[in-house]
PDB file of C-alpha atoms in Angstrom:
ATOM      1  CA  UNK A  21     -35.935 -18.141  71.063  1.00 67.00           C
ATOM      2  CA  UNK A  22     -35.854 -15.773  67.737  1.00 81.00           C
ATOM      3  CA  UNK A  23     -36.403 -17.396  64.490  1.00 84.00           C
ATOM      4  CA  UNK A  24     -32.714 -17.056  63.543  1.00 85.00           C
ATOM      5  CA  UNK A  25     -31.650 -19.233  66.723  1.00 87.00           C
ATOM      6  CA  UNK A  26     -34.443 -21.767  65.817  1.00 92.00           C
ATOM      7  CA  UNK A  27     -33.293 -22.011  62.147  1.00 92.00           C
ATOM      8  CA  UNK A  28     -29.759 -22.639  63.557  1.00 92.00           C
ATOM      9  CA  UNK A  29     -31.053 -25.332  65.723  1.00 94.00           C
ATOM     10  CA  UNK A  30     -33.180 -26.688  63.013  1.00 94.00           C
ATOM     11  CA  UNK A  31     -30.082 -26.701  60.578  1.00 95.00           C
ATOM     12  CA  UNK A  32     -27.867 -28.515  63.632  1.00 95.00           C
ATOM     13  CA  UNK A  33     -30.721 -31.143  63.947  1.00 96.00           C
ATOM     14  CA  UNK A  34     -30.977 -32.009  60.637  1.00 96.00           C
ATOM     15  CA  UNK A  35     -27.250 -32.285  60.686  1.00 96.00           C
ATOM     16  CA  UNK A  36     -26.986 -34.918  63.810  1.00 97.00           C
ATOM     17  CA  UNK A  37     -29.909 -36.473  62.319  1.00 96.00           C
ATOM     18  CA  UNK A  38     -28.338 -37.368  59.191  1.00 96.00           C
ATOM     19  CA  UNK A  39     -24.982 -38.371  60.921  1.00 97.00           C
ATOM     20  CA  UNK A  40     -27.067 -41.072  62.620  1.00 97.00           C
ATOM     21  CA  UNK A  41     -28.795 -42.264  59.522  1.00 96.00           C
ATOM     22  CA  UNK A  42     -25.429 -42.373  57.428  1.00 96.00           C
ATOM     23  CA  UNK A  43     -23.811 -44.365  60.934  1.00 96.00           C
ATOM     24  CA  UNK A  44     -26.525 -46.666  60.401  1.00 96.00           C
ATOM     25  CA  UNK A  45     -26.579 -47.158  56.920  1.00 96.00           C
ATOM     26  CA  UNK A  46     -23.044 -47.900  57.622  1.00 96.00           C
ATOM     27  CA  UNK A  47     -23.986 -50.793  60.364  1.00 96.00           C
ATOM     28  CA  UNK A  48     -26.385 -52.441  58.173  1.00 96.00           C
ATOM     29  CA  UNK A  49     -24.717 -52.013  54.864  1.00 96.00           C
ATOM     30  CA  UNK A  50     -27.839 -49.552  53.491  1.00 97.00           C
ATOM     31  CA  UNK A  51     -26.209 -47.426  50.879  1.00 97.00           C
ATOM     32  CA  UNK A  52     -29.253 -45.481  50.192  1.00 96.00           C
ATOM     33  CA  UNK A  53     -29.639 -44.936  54.160  1.00 96.00           C
ATOM     34  CA  UNK A  54     -25.850 -43.665  54.101  1.00 96.00           C
ATOM     35  CA  UNK A  55     -26.393 -41.194  51.085  1.00 96.00           C
ATOM     36  CA  UNK A  56     -29.517 -39.897  52.560  1.00 97.00           C
ATOM     37  CA  UNK A  57     -28.045 -39.227  55.763  1.00 96.00           C
ATOM     38  CA  UNK A  58     -24.954 -37.496  53.971  1.00 97.00           C
ATOM     39  CA  UNK A  59     -27.513 -35.173  51.953  1.00 97.00           C
ATOM     40  CA  UNK A  60     -29.433 -34.492  55.230  1.00 97.00           C
ATOM     41  CA  UNK A  61     -26.153 -33.467  56.937  1.00 96.00           C
ATOM     42  CA  UNK A  62     -25.507 -30.808  54.208  1.00 97.00           C
ATOM     43  CA  UNK A  63     -28.758 -29.869  54.044  1.00 97.00           C
ATOM     44  CA  UNK A  64     -28.358 -29.139  57.906  1.00 96.00           C
ATOM     45  CA  UNK A  65     -25.104 -27.192  57.450  1.00 96.00           C
ATOM     46  CA  UNK A  66     -26.624 -25.203  54.503  1.00 96.00           C
ATOM     47  CA  UNK A  67     -29.607 -24.045  56.823  1.00 95.00           C
ATOM     48  CA  UNK A  68     -26.899 -23.115  59.269  1.00 95.00           C
ATOM     49  CA  UNK A  69     -24.760 -21.070  57.131  1.00 95.00           C
ATOM     50  CA  UNK A  70     -28.004 -19.593  55.688  1.00 95.00           C
ATOM     51  CA  UNK A  71     -29.074 -18.394  59.096  1.00 94.00           C
ATOM     52  CA  UNK A  72     -25.301 -16.784  59.871  1.00 94.00           C
ATOM     53  CA  UNK A  73     -25.452 -14.962  56.515  1.00 94.00           C
ATOM     54  CA  UNK A  74     -28.693 -13.228  57.346  1.00 94.00           C
ATOM     55  CA  UNK A  75     -27.445 -12.320  60.826  1.00 94.00           C
ATOM     56  CA  UNK A  76     -24.209 -10.833  58.965  1.00 95.00           C
ATOM     57  CA  UNK A  77     -26.317  -8.872  56.845  1.00 95.00           C
ATOM     58  CA  UNK A  78     -28.398  -7.428  59.364  1.00 94.00           C
ATOM     59  CA  UNK A  79     -25.406  -6.701  61.642  1.00 95.00           C
ATOM     60  CA  UNK A  80     -23.727  -4.741  58.252  1.00 96.00           C
ATOM     61  CA  UNK A  81     -27.176  -2.549  58.389  1.00 96.00           C
ATOM     62  CA  UNK A  82     -27.170  -2.206  61.993  1.00 96.00           C
ATOM     63  CA  UNK A  83     -23.448  -1.054  61.901  1.00 96.00           C
ATOM     64  CA  UNK A  84     -24.206   1.339  58.549  1.00 96.00           C
ATOM     65  CA  UNK A  85     -27.440   2.716  59.972  1.00 96.00           C
ATOM     66  CA  UNK A  86     -24.915   3.669  63.557  1.00 96.00           C
ATOM     67  CA  UNK A  87     -22.827   5.432  61.618  1.00 96.00           C
ATOM     68  CA  UNK A  88     -25.174   7.439  59.899  1.00 96.00           C
ATOM     69  CA  UNK A  89     -26.885   8.118  62.932  1.00 96.00           C
ATOM     70  CA  UNK A  90     -23.742   8.955  64.581  1.00 96.00           C
ATOM     71  CA  UNK A  91     -22.444  11.320  61.742  1.00 95.00           C
ATOM     72  CA  UNK A  92     -25.931  13.059  61.770  1.00 95.00           C
ATOM     73  CA  UNK A  93     -25.249  13.823  65.452  1.00 95.00           C
ATOM     74  CA  UNK A  94     -22.128  14.946  64.886  1.00 95.00           C
ATOM     75  CA  UNK A  95     -23.188  17.202  62.438  1.00 95.00           C
ATOM     76  CA  UNK A  96     -26.156  18.673  64.450  1.00 95.00           C
ATOM     77  CA  UNK A  97     -24.195  18.422  67.728  1.00 95.00           C
ATOM     78  CA  UNK A  98     -26.936  16.419  69.514  1.00 96.00           C
ATOM     79  CA  UNK A  99     -24.522  14.054  71.910  1.00 96.00           C
ATOM     80  CA  UNK A 100     -27.351  11.468  72.589  1.00 96.00           C
ATOM     81  CA  UNK A 101     -27.962  10.737  68.921  1.00 95.00           C
ATOM     82  CA  UNK A 102     -24.014  10.378  68.521  1.00 95.00           C
ATOM     83  CA  UNK A 103     -24.197   8.101  71.278  1.00 95.00           C
ATOM     84  CA  UNK A 104     -26.998   5.798  69.994  1.00 95.00           C
ATOM     85  CA  UNK A 105     -25.026   5.619  66.816  1.00 96.00           C
ATOM     86  CA  UNK A 106     -22.211   4.499  68.172  1.00 95.00           C
ATOM     87  CA  UNK A 107     -24.283   2.080  69.986  1.00 96.00           C
ATOM     88  CA  UNK A 108     -25.793   1.007  66.960  1.00 96.00           C
ATOM     89  CA  UNK A 109     -22.140   0.531  65.083  1.00 95.00           C
ATOM     90  CA  UNK A 110     -21.299  -1.307  68.144  1.00 95.00           C
ATOM     91  CA  UNK A 111     -23.982  -3.885  67.873  1.00 96.00           C
ATOM     92  CA  UNK A 112     -23.791  -4.481  64.371  1.00 95.00           C
ATOM     93  CA  UNK A 113     -20.011  -5.346  64.767  1.00 95.00           C
ATOM     94  CA  UNK A 114     -20.661  -7.755  67.320  1.00 94.00           C
ATOM     95  CA  UNK A 115     -23.794  -9.465  65.293  1.00 93.00           C
ATOM     96  CA  UNK A 116     -21.137  -9.888  62.727  1.00 93.00           C
ATOM     97  CA  UNK A 117     -18.514 -11.216  64.876  1.00 93.00           C
ATOM     98  CA  UNK A 118     -20.821 -14.040  66.285  1.00 89.00           C
ATOM     99  CA  UNK A 119     -22.068 -15.127  63.089  1.00 88.00           C
ATOM    100  CA  UNK A 120     -18.805 -15.544  61.117  1.00 83.00           C
TER     101      UNK A 120
END
């Protein structure tokens, strides 16, 4: 499991743990626990969004790098470099798509 996946999973775990705390607080009338649970949910959501943003940026960098590589391959007539550049572009676009 890569670090981004771990970060997203940790955020989801925080979100669910916070939800459970909030519900227990509601059932027991413990307002402090409810608020703590809500805060933990927000923290978990923020972790997930942070991980998605990092992956989107990484995808954009792959896309731009691939475009440059493809263009350079076109310039020097290197078909392998063109293909590798196109593949990097597509990989970057896919990474961005998955993390919207």
